[in-house]
Tab-separated table of C-alpha atoms in Angstrom:
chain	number	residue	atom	x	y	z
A	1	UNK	CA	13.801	-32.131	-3.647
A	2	UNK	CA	14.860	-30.425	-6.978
A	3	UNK	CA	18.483	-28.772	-7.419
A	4	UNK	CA	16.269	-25.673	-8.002
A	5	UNK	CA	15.214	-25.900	-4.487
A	6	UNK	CA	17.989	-26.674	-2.947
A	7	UNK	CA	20.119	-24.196	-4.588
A	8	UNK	CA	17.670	-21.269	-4.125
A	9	UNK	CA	17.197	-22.443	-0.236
A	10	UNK	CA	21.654	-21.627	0.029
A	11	UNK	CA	21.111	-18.816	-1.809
A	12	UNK	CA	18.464	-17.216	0.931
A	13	UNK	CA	20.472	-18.630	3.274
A	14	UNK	CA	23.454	-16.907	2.504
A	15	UNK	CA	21.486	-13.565	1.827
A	16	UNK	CA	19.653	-13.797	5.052
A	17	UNK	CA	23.329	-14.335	7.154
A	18	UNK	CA	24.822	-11.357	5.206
A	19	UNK	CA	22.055	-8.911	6.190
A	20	UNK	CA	22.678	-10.307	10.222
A	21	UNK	CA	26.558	-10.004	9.401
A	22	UNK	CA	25.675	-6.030	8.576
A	23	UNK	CA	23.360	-5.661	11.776
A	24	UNK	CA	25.360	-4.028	14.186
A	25	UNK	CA	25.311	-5.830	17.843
A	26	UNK	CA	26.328	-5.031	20.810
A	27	UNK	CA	29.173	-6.593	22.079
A	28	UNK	CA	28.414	-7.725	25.148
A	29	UNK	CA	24.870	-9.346	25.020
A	30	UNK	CA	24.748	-9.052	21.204
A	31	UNK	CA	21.080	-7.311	21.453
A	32	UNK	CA	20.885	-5.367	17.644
A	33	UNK	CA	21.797	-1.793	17.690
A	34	UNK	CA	20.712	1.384	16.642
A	35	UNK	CA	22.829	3.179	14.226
A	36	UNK	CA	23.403	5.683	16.869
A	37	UNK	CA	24.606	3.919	19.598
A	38	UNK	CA	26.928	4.128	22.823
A	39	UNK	CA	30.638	3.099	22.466
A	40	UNK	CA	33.432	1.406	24.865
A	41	UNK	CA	36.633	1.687	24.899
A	42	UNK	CA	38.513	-1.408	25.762
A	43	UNK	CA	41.516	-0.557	27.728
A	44	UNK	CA	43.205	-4.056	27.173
A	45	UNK	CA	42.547	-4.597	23.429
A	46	UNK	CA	43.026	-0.493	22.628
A	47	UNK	CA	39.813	-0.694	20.729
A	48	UNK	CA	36.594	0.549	21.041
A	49	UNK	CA	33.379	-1.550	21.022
A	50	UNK	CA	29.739	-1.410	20.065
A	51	UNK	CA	27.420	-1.454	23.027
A	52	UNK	CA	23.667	-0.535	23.428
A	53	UNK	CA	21.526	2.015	25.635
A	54	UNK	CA	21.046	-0.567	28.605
A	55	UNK	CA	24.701	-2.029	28.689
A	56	UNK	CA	26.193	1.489	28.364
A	57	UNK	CA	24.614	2.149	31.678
A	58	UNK	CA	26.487	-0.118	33.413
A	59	UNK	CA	29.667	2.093	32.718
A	60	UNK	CA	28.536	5.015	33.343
A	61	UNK	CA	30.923	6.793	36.032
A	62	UNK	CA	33.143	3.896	36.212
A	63	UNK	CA	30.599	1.724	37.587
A	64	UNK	CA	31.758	-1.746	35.921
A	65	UNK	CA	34.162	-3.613	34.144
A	66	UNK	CA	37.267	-2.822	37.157
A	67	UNK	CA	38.545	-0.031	34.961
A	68	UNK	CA	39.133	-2.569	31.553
A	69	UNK	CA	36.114	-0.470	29.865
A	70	UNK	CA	35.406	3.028	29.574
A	71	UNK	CA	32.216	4.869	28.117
A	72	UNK	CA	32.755	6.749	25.198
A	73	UNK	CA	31.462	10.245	25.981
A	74	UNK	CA	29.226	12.235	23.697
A	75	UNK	CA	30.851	15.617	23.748
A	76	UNK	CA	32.042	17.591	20.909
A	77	UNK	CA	33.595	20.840	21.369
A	78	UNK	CA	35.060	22.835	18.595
A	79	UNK	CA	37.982	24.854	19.517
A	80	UNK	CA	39.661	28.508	18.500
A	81	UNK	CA	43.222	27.330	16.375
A	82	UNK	CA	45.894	25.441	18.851
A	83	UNK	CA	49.205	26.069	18.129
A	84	UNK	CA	49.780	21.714	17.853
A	85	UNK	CA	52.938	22.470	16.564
A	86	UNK	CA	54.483	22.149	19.763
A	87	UNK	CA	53.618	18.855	19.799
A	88	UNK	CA	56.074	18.148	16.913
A	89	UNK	CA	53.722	15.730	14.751
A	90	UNK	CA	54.493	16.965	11.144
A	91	UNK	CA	50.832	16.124	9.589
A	92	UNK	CA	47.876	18.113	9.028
A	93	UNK	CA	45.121	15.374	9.876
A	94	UNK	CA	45.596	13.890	13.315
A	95	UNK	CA	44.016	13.121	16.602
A	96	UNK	CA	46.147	13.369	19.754
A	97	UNK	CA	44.591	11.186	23.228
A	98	UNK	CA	45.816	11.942	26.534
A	99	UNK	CA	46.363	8.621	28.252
A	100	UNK	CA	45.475	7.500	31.529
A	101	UNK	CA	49.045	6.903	32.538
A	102	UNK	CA	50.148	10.353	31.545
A	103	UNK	CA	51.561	9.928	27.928
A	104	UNK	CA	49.741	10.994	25.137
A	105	UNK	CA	49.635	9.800	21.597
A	106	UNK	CA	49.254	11.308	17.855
A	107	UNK	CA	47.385	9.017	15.736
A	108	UNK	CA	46.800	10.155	11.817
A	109	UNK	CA	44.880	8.266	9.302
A	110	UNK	CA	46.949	6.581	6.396
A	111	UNK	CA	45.326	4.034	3.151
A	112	UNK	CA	46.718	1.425	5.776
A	113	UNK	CA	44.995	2.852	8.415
A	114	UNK	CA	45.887	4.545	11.899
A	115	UNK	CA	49.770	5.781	12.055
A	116	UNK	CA	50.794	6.386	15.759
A	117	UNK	CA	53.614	8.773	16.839
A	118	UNK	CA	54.033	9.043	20.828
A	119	UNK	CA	53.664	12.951	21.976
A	120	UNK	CA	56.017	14.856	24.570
A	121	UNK	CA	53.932	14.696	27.761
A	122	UNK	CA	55.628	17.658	29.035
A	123	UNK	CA	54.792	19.449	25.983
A	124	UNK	CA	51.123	18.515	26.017
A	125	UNK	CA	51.363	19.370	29.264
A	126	UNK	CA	52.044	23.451	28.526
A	127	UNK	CA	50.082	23.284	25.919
A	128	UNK	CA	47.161	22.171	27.665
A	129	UNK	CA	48.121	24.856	30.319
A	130	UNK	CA	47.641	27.536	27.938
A	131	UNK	CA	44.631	25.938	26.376
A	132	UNK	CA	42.334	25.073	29.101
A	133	UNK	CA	39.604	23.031	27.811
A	134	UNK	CA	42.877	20.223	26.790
A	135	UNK	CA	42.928	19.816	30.562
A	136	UNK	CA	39.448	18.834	31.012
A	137	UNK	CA	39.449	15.767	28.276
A	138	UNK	CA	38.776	12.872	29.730
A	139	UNK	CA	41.840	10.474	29.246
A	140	UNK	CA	41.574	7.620	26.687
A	141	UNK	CA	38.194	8.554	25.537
A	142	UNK	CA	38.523	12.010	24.387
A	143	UNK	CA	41.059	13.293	21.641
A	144	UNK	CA	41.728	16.736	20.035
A	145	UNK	CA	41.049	16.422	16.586
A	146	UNK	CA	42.836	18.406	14.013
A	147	UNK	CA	42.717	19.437	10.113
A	148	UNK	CA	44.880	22.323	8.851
A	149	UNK	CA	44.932	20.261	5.238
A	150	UNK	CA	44.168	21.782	1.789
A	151	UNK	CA	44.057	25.262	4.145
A	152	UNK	CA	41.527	24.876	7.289
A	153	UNK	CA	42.014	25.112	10.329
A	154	UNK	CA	39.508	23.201	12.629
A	155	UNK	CA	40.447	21.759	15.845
A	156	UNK	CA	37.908	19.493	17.881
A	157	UNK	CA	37.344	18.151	21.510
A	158	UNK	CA	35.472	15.262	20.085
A	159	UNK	CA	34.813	11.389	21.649
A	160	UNK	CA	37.535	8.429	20.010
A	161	UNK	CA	34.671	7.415	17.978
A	162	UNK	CA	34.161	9.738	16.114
A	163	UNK	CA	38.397	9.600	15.109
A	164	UNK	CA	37.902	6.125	14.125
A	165	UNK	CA	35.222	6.678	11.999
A	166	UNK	CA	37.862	9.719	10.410
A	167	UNK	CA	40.208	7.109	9.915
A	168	UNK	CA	38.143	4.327	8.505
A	169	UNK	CA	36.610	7.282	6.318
A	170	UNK	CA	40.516	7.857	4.448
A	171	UNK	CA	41.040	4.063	4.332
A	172	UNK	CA	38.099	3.690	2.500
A	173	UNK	CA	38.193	6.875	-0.275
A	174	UNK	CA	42.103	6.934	-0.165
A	175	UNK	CA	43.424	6.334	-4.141
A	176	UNK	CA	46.986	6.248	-5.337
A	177	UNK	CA	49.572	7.264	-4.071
A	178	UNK	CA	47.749	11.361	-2.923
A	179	UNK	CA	44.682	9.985	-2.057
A	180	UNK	CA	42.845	11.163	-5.231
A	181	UNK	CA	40.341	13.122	-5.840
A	182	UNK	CA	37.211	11.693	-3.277
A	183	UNK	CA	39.629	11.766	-0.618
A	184	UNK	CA	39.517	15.303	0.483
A	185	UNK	CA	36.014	16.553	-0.314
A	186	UNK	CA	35.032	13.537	1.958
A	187	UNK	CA	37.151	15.038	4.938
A	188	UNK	CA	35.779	18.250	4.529
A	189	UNK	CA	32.314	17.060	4.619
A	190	UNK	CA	33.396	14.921	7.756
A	191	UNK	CA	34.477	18.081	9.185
A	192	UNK	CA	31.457	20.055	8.400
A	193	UNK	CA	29.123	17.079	9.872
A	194	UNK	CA	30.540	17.654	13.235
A	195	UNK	CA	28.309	19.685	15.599
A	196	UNK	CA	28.901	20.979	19.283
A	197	UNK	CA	27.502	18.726	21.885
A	198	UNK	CA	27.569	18.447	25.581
């Protein structure tokens, strides 16, 4: 066996593992992904996980996992302006979640990622009484997305997914100490991706 061999062997070896380390799984029986797949949320860990078609199944309607994991639904619903105000979160880009127990959180994206503010139920609470469709999110899963930066105004019924992938989005173009210039044009085009779904 040469060097040459050997060397070139490591060398597909370690290109072959980085292309599997990039393959998305799914987290429970590791089967490959598409890159539209089905999403849990993990009650315990606060995160949510990869899963595919047949696993999803499994959770749909609270069917297994004792409550620890909850299917991501697929709904988007865009919203006239909410007054979030009320809520008394002082940012422009920021995703509130109604929580299972009853408290709700304000999470906005930072270069560090996710900061988290804890929300006045009671206020949630009237403000979900004057805007009906806050009622009907499904707790833990389902957030109200909202961007009144740079002058929009676009607030979203949308799945916890798709806030995570807002927030990993500003971590990733966020430069200096603003954000510099590729940070906002990408949130705008994030915003204009987003289509109504049921």
């Amino acid at each position: 066996m040469t060097a040459h061999g050997a060397l070139a062997r490591v060398i597909r070896s370690a290109a072959d593992r980085a292309v599997r380390d990039e393959t998305e799984v799914c987290e429970l029986c590791a089967a490959r992904v598409a890159a539209e797949h089905p999403h849990l949320y993990d009650t315990g860990a606060a995160e949510v996980r990869c899963v595919c078609g047949p696993c999803s199944v499994l959770f749909a309607d609270g069917g297994a996992g004792e409550g620890r994991y909850r299917l991501v639904p697929r709904r988007r619903l865009r919203l006239p302006p909410v007054d979030t105000g009320v809520l008394g979160v002082p940012v422009g880009l920021v995703f509130f979640v109604p929580r299972s127990d009853g408290t709700v959180t304000a999470q906005g994206p930072s270069p560090a990622g996710a900061m988290r503010w804890e929300v006045d139920a009671a206020a949630w609470q009237r403000l979900a009484t004057a805007v009906p469709q806050l009622a009907d999110m499904t707790p833990d899963v389902e957030a109200l997305l909202v961007n009144t930066v740079r002058g929009l105004d676009e607030h979203w019924i949308v799945p916890v997914d798709d806030c995570y992938r807002m927030i990993a989005l500003v971590r990733r173009e966020w430069r200096g100490l603003s954000g510099g210039g590729r940070l906002w044009p990408a949130v705008e085009q994030f915003f204009r991706e987003l289509t109504e779904r049921s």
